[in-house]
Coordinates of C-alpha atoms and ligand atoms in Angstrom, one line a residue:
M227 CA 0.0 0.0 0.0
Y228 CA 1.6 3.2 -1.1
F229 CA 0.6 6.7 0.2
T230 CA 2.1 10.1 -0.1
Y231 CA 0.7 13.6 0.3
E232 CA 3.5 15.3 -1.6
Q233 CA 2.3 17.0 -4.7
P234 CA 4.7 18.0 -7.5
E235 CA 4.1 21.4 -9.1
F236 CA 2.8 21.4 -12.7
D237 CA 0.0 22.8 -14.7
R238 CA -2.8 20.3 -14.3
K239 CA -4.8 22.0 -17.2
D240 CA -2.0 21.5 -19.7
P241 CA -3.0 18.7 -22.1
A242 CA 0.7 17.7 -22.5
E243 CA 1.1 17.4 -18.7
I244 CA -2.1 15.3 -18.4
R245 CA -0.9 13.0 -21.2
R246 CA 2.5 12.7 -19.5
V247 CA 0.9 11.7 -16.2
I248 CA -1.4 9.1 -17.9
K249 CA 1.6 7.7 -19.6
E250 CA 3.4 7.4 -16.3
A251 CA 0.3 5.7 -14.9
Y252 CA 0.5 3.2 -17.7
L253 CA 4.1 2.4 -16.9
V254 CA 3.4 2.2 -13.2
G255 CA 0.5 -0.1 -13.8
K256 CA 2.4 -2.3 -16.3
D257 CA 5.2 -2.7 -13.8
A258 CA 2.9 -3.4 -10.8
A259 CA 1.0 -6.1 -12.9
R260 CA 4.0 -8.4 -12.4
E261 CA 2.9 -8.9 -8.8
G262 CA -0.5 -10.3 -9.8
K263 CA -1.9 -13.6 -11.1
V264 CA -4.6 -14.1 -13.7
A265 CA -7.9 -15.7 -12.5
D266 CA -8.1 -19.4 -13.0
Y267 CA -11.3 -20.4 -11.2
I268 CA -13.0 -19.9 -14.5
P269 CA -10.7 -22.0 -16.7
E270 CA -11.0 -19.9 -19.8
L271 CA -9.8 -16.8 -18.0
A272 CA -6.5 -18.6 -17.1
K273 CA -5.6 -18.2 -20.8
A274 CA -5.1 -14.4 -20.4
D275 CA -1.6 -13.0 -20.5
G276 CA -0.7 -11.5 -17.2
N277 CA 1.8 -9.1 -18.8
D278 CA -0.9 -7.4 -20.8
F279 CA -1.8 -3.9 -19.7
G280 CA -3.6 -1.0 -21.2
I281 CA -5.2 2.2 -20.2
C282 CA -7.7 4.5 -22.0
V283 CA -8.9 7.8 -20.8
K284 CA -11.7 9.4 -22.7
T285 CA -12.6 13.1 -22.5
L286 CA -15.9 14.9 -23.0
D287 CA -14.8 16.4 -26.3
G288 CA -13.9 13.0 -27.8
E289 CA -10.2 12.8 -27.2
A290 CA -8.7 9.4 -26.2
I291 CA -5.5 9.3 -24.3
E292 CA -4.4 5.7 -24.4
F293 CA -1.4 3.5 -24.0
G294 CA -0.8 -0.3 -24.2
D295 CA -3.3 -3.0 -24.8
V296 CA -6.4 -0.9 -25.4
E297 CA -7.9 -2.9 -28.3
K298 CA -7.5 -6.3 -26.8
R299 CA -10.8 -7.9 -26.0
F300 CA -11.5 -9.5 -22.6
S301 CA -14.6 -10.4 -20.7
I302 CA -16.3 -7.7 -18.8
Q303 CA -17.1 -10.0 -15.8
S304 CA -18.3 -8.1 -12.8
I305 CA -18.3 -4.8 -14.5
S306 CA -21.5 -6.1 -16.1
K307 CA -23.1 -5.6 -12.7
V308 CA -23.1 -1.9 -13.3
I309 CA -25.0 -2.5 -16.6
N310 CA -27.5 -4.8 -14.9
L311 CA -28.1 -2.2 -12.1
A312 CA -28.5 0.6 -14.7
V313 CA -31.1 -1.4 -16.6
S314 CA -32.9 -2.2 -13.4
L315 CA -33.0 1.5 -12.3
K316 CA -34.0 2.7 -15.7
F317 CA -36.8 0.3 -16.4
M318 CA -37.9 -0.8 -12.9
G319 CA -37.2 2.4 -11.0
F320 CA -35.5 3.0 -7.6
Q321 CA -38.2 1.5 -5.3
E322 CA -38.6 -1.7 -7.2
T323 CA -34.8 -2.2 -7.6
F324 CA -34.1 -1.8 -3.9
A325 CA -37.0 -3.9 -2.8
H326 CA -34.9 -6.8 -3.9
V327 CA -31.3 -5.8 -3.0
R328 CA -29.7 -3.7 -0.4
M329 CA -27.1 -1.0 -0.6
E330 CA -24.5 -1.9 2.0
P331 CA -20.9 -3.0 1.5
T332 CA -20.2 -6.5 2.8
G333 CA -16.5 -6.6 3.5
D334 CA -16.7 -10.1 2.2
S335 CA -15.3 -11.6 -1.1
F336 CA -17.3 -11.0 -4.3
N337 CA -18.7 -14.5 -4.3
S338 CA -19.4 -14.9 -0.6
I339 CA -22.5 -16.7 0.5
L340 CA -21.9 -15.9 4.2
K341 CA -24.0 -12.8 5.1
L342 CA -26.8 -14.0 2.7
D343 CA -27.4 -16.9 5.0
T344 CA -26.6 -15.4 8.4
V345 CA -27.4 -11.7 8.3
D346 CA -30.1 -10.9 5.8
D347 CA -32.1 -12.8 3.2
H348 CA -31.6 -10.0 0.7
P349 CA -28.2 -9.6 -0.9
F350 CA -26.2 -6.7 0.5
N351 CA -25.5 -4.8 -2.7
P352 CA -25.8 -5.1 -6.5
M353 CA -21.9 -5.1 -7.0
I354 CA -21.3 -8.5 -5.6
N355 CA -22.4 -11.8 -7.2
A356 CA -25.4 -12.4 -4.9
G357 CA -26.8 -8.9 -5.5
A358 CA -26.2 -9.0 -9.3
I359 CA -27.8 -12.4 -9.5
Q360 CA -30.8 -11.0 -7.6
V361 CA -31.0 -8.0 -9.9
M362 CA -30.8 -10.3 -12.8
S363 CA -33.6 -12.5 -11.4
V364 CA -35.9 -9.4 -11.7
L365 CA -34.6 -8.5 -15.2
S366 CA -35.0 -12.1 -16.5
N367 CA -38.8 -11.8 -16.2
V368 CA -38.8 -8.8 -18.5
F369 CA -35.8 -8.9 -20.8
E370 CA -34.0 -11.2 -23.1
F371 CA -30.2 -11.4 -23.2
E372 CA -30.2 -9.7 -26.6
E373 CA -31.9 -6.6 -25.2
L374 CA -29.3 -6.3 -22.4
L375 CA -26.5 -6.8 -24.9
E376 CA -28.0 -3.9 -27.0
F377 CA -28.1 -1.7 -23.9
A378 CA -24.5 -2.6 -23.1
R379 CA -23.4 -1.6 -26.6
N380 CA -25.0 1.8 -26.2
F381 CA -23.6 2.3 -22.8
C382 CA -20.1 1.4 -24.0
M383 CA -20.5 3.1 -27.4
D384 CA -19.3 -0.1 -28.9
N385 CA -21.3 -2.1 -31.4
D386 CA -18.6 -4.7 -31.6
I387 CA -19.4 -6.1 -28.1
E388 CA -20.3 -9.8 -28.5
L389 CA -20.8 -12.7 -26.2
N390 CA -17.5 -14.6 -25.7
E391 CA -18.9 -18.1 -26.2
K392 CA -15.8 -19.9 -24.7
V393 CA -15.9 -17.8 -21.5
Y394 CA -19.7 -18.2 -21.2
R395 CA -19.4 -22.0 -21.5
S396 CA -16.5 -22.2 -19.2
E397 CA -18.2 -20.0 -16.6
S398 CA -21.5 -21.8 -16.9
E399 CA -19.8 -25.2 -16.6
T400 CA -17.9 -24.2 -13.5
G401 CA -20.2 -21.8 -11.8
D402 CA -21.3 -23.9 -9.0
R403 CA -20.8 -21.2 -6.4
N404 CA -23.1 -18.9 -8.3
R405 CA -25.6 -21.8 -8.6
A406 CA -25.4 -22.2 -4.8
I407 CA -26.1 -18.5 -4.3
T408 CA -29.0 -18.5 -6.8
Y409 CA -30.7 -21.6 -5.2
L410 CA -30.1 -20.2 -1.7
L411 CA -32.0 -17.0 -2.8
K412 CA -34.7 -19.3 -4.2
S413 CA -34.9 -21.3 -1.0
K414 CA -35.4 -18.1 1.0
G415 CA -38.3 -17.1 -1.4
V416 CA -36.3 -14.0 -2.5
L417 CA -35.3 -14.8 -6.0
Q418 CA -37.7 -13.2 -8.5
G419 CA -37.2 -15.2 -11.6
D420 CA -36.5 -18.7 -12.8
P421 CA -33.1 -19.8 -11.3
D422 CA -31.7 -21.3 -14.5
K423 CA -32.7 -18.4 -16.7
T424 CA -31.4 -16.0 -14.2
L425 CA -28.0 -17.8 -14.0
D426 CA -27.8 -18.1 -17.8
M427 CA -28.3 -14.4 -18.3
Y428 CA -26.0 -13.5 -15.4
F429 CA -23.2 -15.7 -17.0
R430 CA -23.8 -14.2 -20.4
M431 CA -23.6 -10.7 -19.2
C432 CA -20.3 -11.5 -17.5
S433 CA -19.0 -13.0 -20.8
L434 CA -19.3 -9.9 -22.9
N435 CA -16.1 -9.1 -24.8
V436 CA -15.0 -5.5 -24.2
N437 CA -11.8 -3.6 -24.3
A438 CA -10.3 -0.7 -22.3
R439 CA -11.8 1.7 -24.8
S440 CA -15.4 0.4 -24.3
L441 CA -14.9 0.7 -20.6
A442 CA -13.6 4.3 -20.9
N443 CA -16.7 5.1 -22.9
M444 CA -19.0 3.7 -20.3
G445 CA -17.1 5.5 -17.6
L446 CA -17.6 8.7 -19.6
I447 CA -21.3 8.3 -19.7
L448 CA -21.3 7.8 -16.0
A449 CA -19.1 10.9 -15.6
N450 CA -21.5 12.9 -17.8
G451 CA -24.7 12.4 -15.9
G452 CA -25.9 9.5 -18.1
Q453 CA -25.6 11.3 -21.4
N454 CA -23.5 10.2 -24.3
P455 CA -21.5 13.4 -24.9
Y456 CA -20.8 12.6 -28.5
N457 CA -24.4 12.2 -29.8
G458 CA -26.3 13.8 -27.0
K459 CA -28.3 10.7 -26.3
H460 CA -29.5 10.3 -22.7
I461 CA -28.9 6.7 -21.7
I462 CA -29.8 6.9 -17.9
H463 CA -31.3 9.6 -15.8
P464 CA -28.8 11.6 -13.8
A465 CA -30.5 10.7 -10.5
Y466 CA -29.9 7.0 -11.2
I467 CA -26.3 7.8 -12.3
R468 CA -25.7 9.1 -8.8
V469 CA -27.0 6.0 -7.3
I470 CA -24.9 3.8 -9.5
K471 CA -21.7 5.8 -8.8
S472 CA -22.4 5.8 -5.0
L473 CA -22.6 2.1 -5.1
M474 CA -19.5 1.8 -7.3
Y475 CA -17.6 4.0 -4.8
T476 CA -18.7 2.0 -1.7
C477 CA -18.9 -1.5 -3.2
G478 CA -17.2 -1.5 -6.6
L479 CA -14.0 -3.3 -5.6
Y480 CA -15.6 -6.0 -3.4
D481 CA -13.8 -6.3 -0.1
E482 CA -11.1 -3.8 -1.2
S483 CA -13.7 -1.0 -1.8
G484 CA -12.8 0.9 1.4
E485 CA -9.0 0.9 0.8
Y486 CA -9.5 1.8 -2.9
G487 CA -11.9 4.6 -1.9
V488 CA -9.2 6.0 0.4
L489 CA -6.2 5.6 -1.9
V490 CA -7.9 6.3 -5.3
G491 CA -11.3 7.9 -4.6
I492 CA -12.8 7.5 -8.1
P493 CA -16.1 5.7 -8.4
S494 CA -15.0 2.5 -10.1
K495 CA -15.9 -1.1 -10.8
S496 CA -13.6 -4.1 -11.3
G497 CA -14.0 -7.5 -12.9
V498 CA -11.9 -10.7 -12.7
G499 CA -11.4 -10.4 -16.5
G500 CA -8.9 -7.7 -15.6
G501 CA -10.9 -4.6 -16.3
I502 CA -11.5 -1.6 -14.1
I503 CA -13.8 1.2 -15.1
G504 CA -13.6 4.7 -13.5
A505 CA -15.9 7.8 -13.8
V506 CA -14.4 11.2 -13.0
D507 CA -17.3 13.6 -12.9
N508 CA -17.5 16.1 -15.8
L509 CA -14.0 15.1 -16.9
Y510 CA -13.0 11.6 -17.8
G511 CA -14.1 8.1 -18.4
I512 CA -11.3 5.7 -17.6
G513 CA -10.9 2.0 -18.6
T514 CA -7.9 -0.1 -17.6
Y515 CA -7.1 -3.7 -18.6
G516 CA -4.6 -5.8 -16.7
P517 CA -5.6 -9.4 -16.1
A518 CA -3.0 -10.0 -13.3
L519 CA -5.1 -9.8 -10.2
N520 CA -4.5 -9.5 -6.5
Q521 CA -6.0 -11.8 -3.9
K522 CA -9.3 -9.9 -3.8
G523 CA -9.8 -10.4 -7.5
N524 CA -8.9 -6.9 -8.6
S525 CA -6.4 -5.9 -11.3
V526 CA -3.0 -5.0 -9.7
G527 CA -1.9 -2.8 -12.6
G528 CA -5.3 -1.2 -12.8
I529 CA -5.4 -0.2 -9.2
S530 CA -1.8 1.2 -9.3
A531 CA -2.5 3.2 -12.5
M532 CA -5.7 4.6 -11.1
Q533 CA -4.0 5.6 -7.9
H534 CA -1.1 7.3 -9.8
M535 CA -3.6 9.4 -12.0
S536 CA -5.8 10.2 -9.1
H537 CA -3.1 11.5 -7.0
L538 CA -1.3 13.5 -9.6
L539 CA -4.3 14.9 -11.5
H540 CA -6.4 15.4 -8.4
L541 CA -9.2 13.1 -9.4
N542 CA -10.3 12.0 -5.9
V543 CA -14.0 12.9 -5.4
F544 CA -12.9 14.5 -2.1
Y545 CA -10.1 16.5 -3.5
Ligands
LIG15 N1 -18.4 -14.1 -13.6 C1 -17.6 -13.9 -12.3 C2 -18.3 -14.7 -11.2 O1 -19.4 -14.8 -11.1 C3 -17.7 -12.5 -12.0 C4 -16.9 -12.2 -10.7 C5 -16.0 -11.0 -10.8 O2 -15.7 -10.4 -11.9 N2 -15.5 -10.7 -9.7 O3 -17.6 -15.3 -10.4

């Protein structure tokens, strides 16, 4: 864990300086990635190259500042939880969404079953597996996967997003823990949809192939009050965007959310595919890709790069 309060003097409005810092962040992240390990509990994910690293920062006027592996496709994994929540808020509303899932961090791992059985029948938040599965159980009664895929493409401004069949199959074959969570929710009478359809759609959404650019675009829409700044289209109401970003801030990095909130301070969401998405209000959408993960399942390079940028460019929400 690295912390400093020392601030070098430079012009933080100068595009050349901003670019320099983002390049440094890329190098810091690439170096840090050597400490991590790619996920292997979903066998298909173990094929990723832990040395890959890329960062894309999108600005409101359409500029992309990017370095490294920004075109490489990888599975979105838990970052799809943000999409599922956005769809639920947009089409079901606030009351209905939070009738089925809470908004508290757990301090437990992303796939934990613990508090679900011992503390509360409703999942703690939509950013962990239990919560995202619960949200999906509601959505599965109303939407087909293709409709969610279309929403994801708009949210990420990326029409090339497809289902990664191999990841989907690998995940579905080995997803016993998620099955256990789903059937526990069903046994408690909390699950809202058919368990198998719910799981199938949850696995499919985790298996969408994105890249650092698509994540940066999604971050930009979150940073811009739910509006696509390039075509003016409103994707999600600003009030819901605040809800989503608050949950990303408090719960977006599983049981590392508190430490990340202190050290980085940017509403973010990670996935075990190696992605991290960040939203810096009225300024940037950030996407990082580094499949080498730490023990909590978060990208080591991504966290280091985010911390570097946040510290030097003053991106912490509390700055
Ligand atoms: N598909 C993964 C799972 O359900 C998502 C987890 C993650 O990205 N942390 O286990």
